[in-house]
């Protein structure tokens, strides 16, 4: 494993260790109850939000991307 790969894995591990798992459950509940979810972003956040929206669509949720 290269130094760059180790740095990335260490950073992801650090972030996930501090993330409250209850928040993901809360987010899924909000999306499931919404009926339709609007997602948007700009710059790199737009790219990440597109990926998130695509995954929700694949899971059967009604999703609209804003800003196209």
N, CA, C and O of each residue as an XYZ file, in Angstrom:
272
protein
N       0.858     -1.177      0.000
C       0.000      0.000      0.000
C       0.905      1.241      0.000
O       1.863      1.335      0.766
N       0.573      2.171     -0.870
C       1.375      3.397     -0.957
C       1.049      4.341      0.207
O       0.045      4.175      0.898
N       1.913      5.322      0.402
C       1.683      6.326      1.456
C       0.397      7.094      1.216
O      -0.325      7.415      2.160
N       0.106      7.391     -0.053
C      -1.120      8.131     -0.381
C      -2.356      7.318     -0.033
O      -3.314      7.850      0.528
N      -2.340      6.028     -0.363
C      -3.479      5.168     -0.055
C      -3.672      5.062      1.457
O      -4.799      5.113      1.950
N      -2.571      4.915      2.186
C      -2.665      4.836      3.646
C      -3.219      6.130      4.230
O      -4.043      6.093      5.144
N      -2.779      7.264      3.714
C      -3.277      8.554      4.190
C      -4.791      8.664      3.972
O      -5.517      9.115      4.858
N      -5.260      8.254      2.803
C      -6.692      8.308      2.492
C      -7.472      7.376      3.404
O      -8.494      7.775      3.963
N      -7.011      6.146      3.563
C      -7.703      5.191      4.434
C      -7.720      5.663      5.877
O      -8.729      5.512      6.567
N      -6.616      6.234      6.343
C      -6.567      6.763      7.711
C      -7.565      7.905      7.894
O      -8.234      7.993      8.924
N      -7.662      8.775      6.894
C      -8.597      9.903      6.983
C     -10.046      9.409      7.006
O     -10.853      9.878      7.808
N     -10.368      8.464      6.125
C     -11.720      7.899      6.102
C     -12.057      7.203      7.422
O     -13.162      7.349      7.946
N     -11.104      6.455      7.946
C     -11.307      5.774      9.223
C     -11.569      6.782     10.334
O     -12.448      6.577     11.171
N     -10.808      7.867     10.339
C     -10.989      8.920     11.337
C     -12.374      9.557     11.244
O     -13.044      9.762     12.256
N     -12.787      9.863     10.032
C     -14.102     10.491      9.828
C     -15.217      9.560     10.264
O     -16.141      9.975     10.964
N     -15.134      8.287      9.848
C     -16.190      7.332     10.187
C     -16.245      7.044     11.678
O     -17.322      6.787     12.215
N     -15.116      7.080     12.348
C     -15.113      6.822     13.790
C     -15.807      7.938     14.567
O     -16.289      7.711     15.677
N     -15.861      9.138     13.995
C     -16.503     10.266     14.668
C     -17.932     10.522     14.189
O     -18.603     11.428     14.683
N     -18.392      9.727     13.233
C     -19.729      9.910     12.682
C     -20.753      9.174     13.543
O     -20.572      8.002     13.875
N     -21.799      9.857     13.890
C     -22.869      9.279     14.692
C     -23.758      8.435     13.777
O     -24.415      8.969     12.883
N     -23.778      7.116     13.998
C     -24.567      6.217     13.152
C     -26.060      6.509     13.206
O     -26.787      6.170     12.272
N     -26.523      7.126     14.271
C     -27.940      7.467     14.376
C     -28.333      8.494     13.310
O     -29.491      8.543     12.894
N     -27.380      9.308     12.870
C     -27.676     10.320     11.848
C     -28.022      9.675     10.511
O     -28.890     10.175      9.795
N     -27.357      8.570     10.161
C     -27.681      7.902      8.900
C     -29.074      7.298      8.963
O     -29.802      7.325      7.970
N     -29.454      6.758     10.103
C     -30.801      6.216     10.284
C     -31.833      7.328     10.173
O     -32.880      7.151      9.550
N     -31.536      8.470     10.775
C     -32.433      9.631     10.720
C     -32.595     10.128      9.280
O     -33.703     10.448      8.850
N     -31.488     10.189      8.541
C     -31.524     10.627      7.146
C     -32.368      9.675      6.300
O     -33.197     10.123      5.509
N     -32.164      8.372      6.459
C     -32.950      7.402      5.694
C     -34.440      7.513      6.004
O     -35.275      7.381      5.109
N     -34.770      7.754      7.261
C     -36.175      7.919      7.645
C     -36.772      9.150      6.973
O     -37.893      9.096      6.468
N     -36.032     10.263      6.963
C     -36.517     11.481      6.320
C     -36.734     11.282      4.822
O     -37.743     11.728      4.274
N     -35.794     10.617      4.164
C     -35.906     10.378      2.716
C     -37.086      9.468      2.425
O     -37.849      9.718      1.492
N     -37.244      8.410      3.218
C     -38.336      7.458      2.995
C     -39.702      8.108      3.177
O     -40.639      7.778      2.451
N     -39.831      9.016      4.121
C     -41.105      9.660      4.414
C     -41.402     10.844      3.494
O     -42.542     11.305      3.437
N     -40.397     11.341      2.777
C     -40.554     12.567      1.994
C     -41.406     12.388      0.745
O     -42.108     13.315      0.341
N     -41.356     11.225      0.134
C     -42.074     11.043     -1.116
C     -41.237     11.479     -2.304
O     -41.133     10.741     -3.283
N     -40.650     12.636     -2.242
C     -39.749     13.146     -3.287
C     -38.631     13.916     -2.598
O     -38.871     14.701     -1.681
N     -37.410     13.678     -3.053
C     -36.239     14.322     -2.462
C     -35.544     15.169     -3.517
O     -35.274     14.697     -4.621
N     -35.257     16.406     -3.178
C     -34.526     17.313     -4.061
C     -33.100     17.429     -3.552
O     -32.875     17.682     -2.369
N     -32.130     17.244     -4.452
C     -30.722     17.279     -4.076
C     -29.989     18.233     -5.011
O     -30.233     18.240     -6.217
N     -29.096     19.031     -4.453
C     -28.323     19.962     -5.273
C     -26.952     20.189     -4.676
O     -26.661     19.750     -3.563
N     -26.126     20.872     -5.417
C     -24.786     21.182     -4.947
C     -24.075     22.027     -5.986
O     -24.638     22.340     -7.035
N     -22.854     22.391     -5.695
C     -22.033     23.158     -6.628
C     -20.597     22.683     -6.502
O     -20.156     22.299     -5.419
N     -19.874     22.708     -7.603
C     -18.477     22.282     -7.583
C     -18.358     20.809     -7.247
O     -19.100     19.981     -7.775
N     -17.419     20.484     -6.363
C     -17.229     19.085     -5.964
C     -18.443     18.538     -5.239
O     -18.756     17.353     -5.345
N     -19.126     19.403     -4.502
C     -20.333     18.963     -3.796
C     -21.408     18.519     -4.774
O     -22.179     17.608     -4.475
N     -21.468     19.152     -5.939
C     -22.428     18.735     -6.966
C     -22.127     17.312     -7.416
O     -23.043     16.507     -7.588
N     -20.863     17.000     -7.606
C     -20.473     15.661     -8.028
C     -20.881     14.626     -6.975
O     -21.446     13.585     -7.309
N     -20.596     14.912     -5.726
C     -20.950     13.999     -4.638
C     -22.465     13.866     -4.529
O     -22.978     12.766     -4.322
N     -23.179     14.974     -4.667
C     -24.637     14.915     -4.563
C     -25.245     14.131     -5.722
O     -26.267     13.469     -5.544
N     -24.636     14.193     -6.906
C     -25.110     13.379     -8.031
C     -24.972     11.892     -7.722
O     -25.878     11.104     -7.994
N     -23.821     11.515     -7.148
C     -23.620     10.115     -6.775
C     -24.664      9.671     -5.755
O     -25.236      8.587     -5.870
N     -24.907     10.521     -4.755
C     -25.889     10.205     -3.716
C     -27.281     10.066     -4.327
O     -28.011      9.126     -4.011
N     -27.645     11.002     -5.199
C     -28.954     10.953     -5.847
C     -29.103      9.683     -6.677
O     -30.161      9.054     -6.668
N     -28.058      9.311     -7.387
C     -28.109      8.109     -8.218
C     -28.338      6.867     -7.357
O     -29.109      5.980     -7.723
N     -27.662      6.816     -6.215
C     -27.834      5.654     -5.333
C     -29.259      5.596     -4.785
O     -29.838      4.516     -4.662
N     -29.819      6.755     -4.457
C     -31.203      6.778     -3.980
C     -32.168      6.316     -5.065
O     -33.098      5.559     -4.788
N     -31.950      6.769     -6.306
C     -32.798      6.342     -7.425
C     -32.703      4.830     -7.598
O     -33.721      4.162     -7.782
N     -31.493      4.289     -7.541
C     -31.311      2.834     -7.679
C     -32.013      2.076     -6.561
O     -32.410      0.926     -6.744
N     -32.168      2.713     -5.406
C     -32.853      2.086     -4.276
C     -34.366      2.271     -4.352
O     -35.095      1.786     -3.487
N     -34.845      2.976     -5.392
C     -36.288      3.110     -5.595
C     -36.919      4.397     -5.102
O     -38.144      4.517     -5.101
N     -36.111      5.364     -4.683
C     -36.655      6.632     -4.208
C     -36.875      7.595     -5.363
O     -36.210      7.500     -6.394
N     -37.813      8.525     -5.188
C     -38.118      9.545     -6.175
C     -37.213     10.756     -5.888
O     -37.403     11.461     -4.897
N     -36.239     10.983     -6.761
C     -35.210     12.002     -6.510
C     -35.122     12.963     -7.688
O     -35.199     12.541     -8.842
N     -34.961     14.249     -7.405
C     -34.760     15.272     -8.423
C     -33.464     16.024     -8.129
O     -33.241     16.476     -7.006
N     -32.614     16.154     -9.146
C     -31.380     16.944     -9.002
C     -31.687     18.395     -9.357
O     -32.322     18.667    -10.375
N     -31.245     19.305     -8.535
C     -31.460     20.734     -8.751
C     -30.173     21.329     -9.315
O     -29.079     20.968     -8.881
N     -30.301     22.239    -10.281
C     -29.156     22.960    -10.757
C     -28.595     22.471    -12.082
O     -27.514     22.893    -12.494
N     -29.305     21.604    -12.737
C     -28.828     21.118    -14.047
C     -29.258     22.071    -15.118
O     -28.963     21.853    -16.293
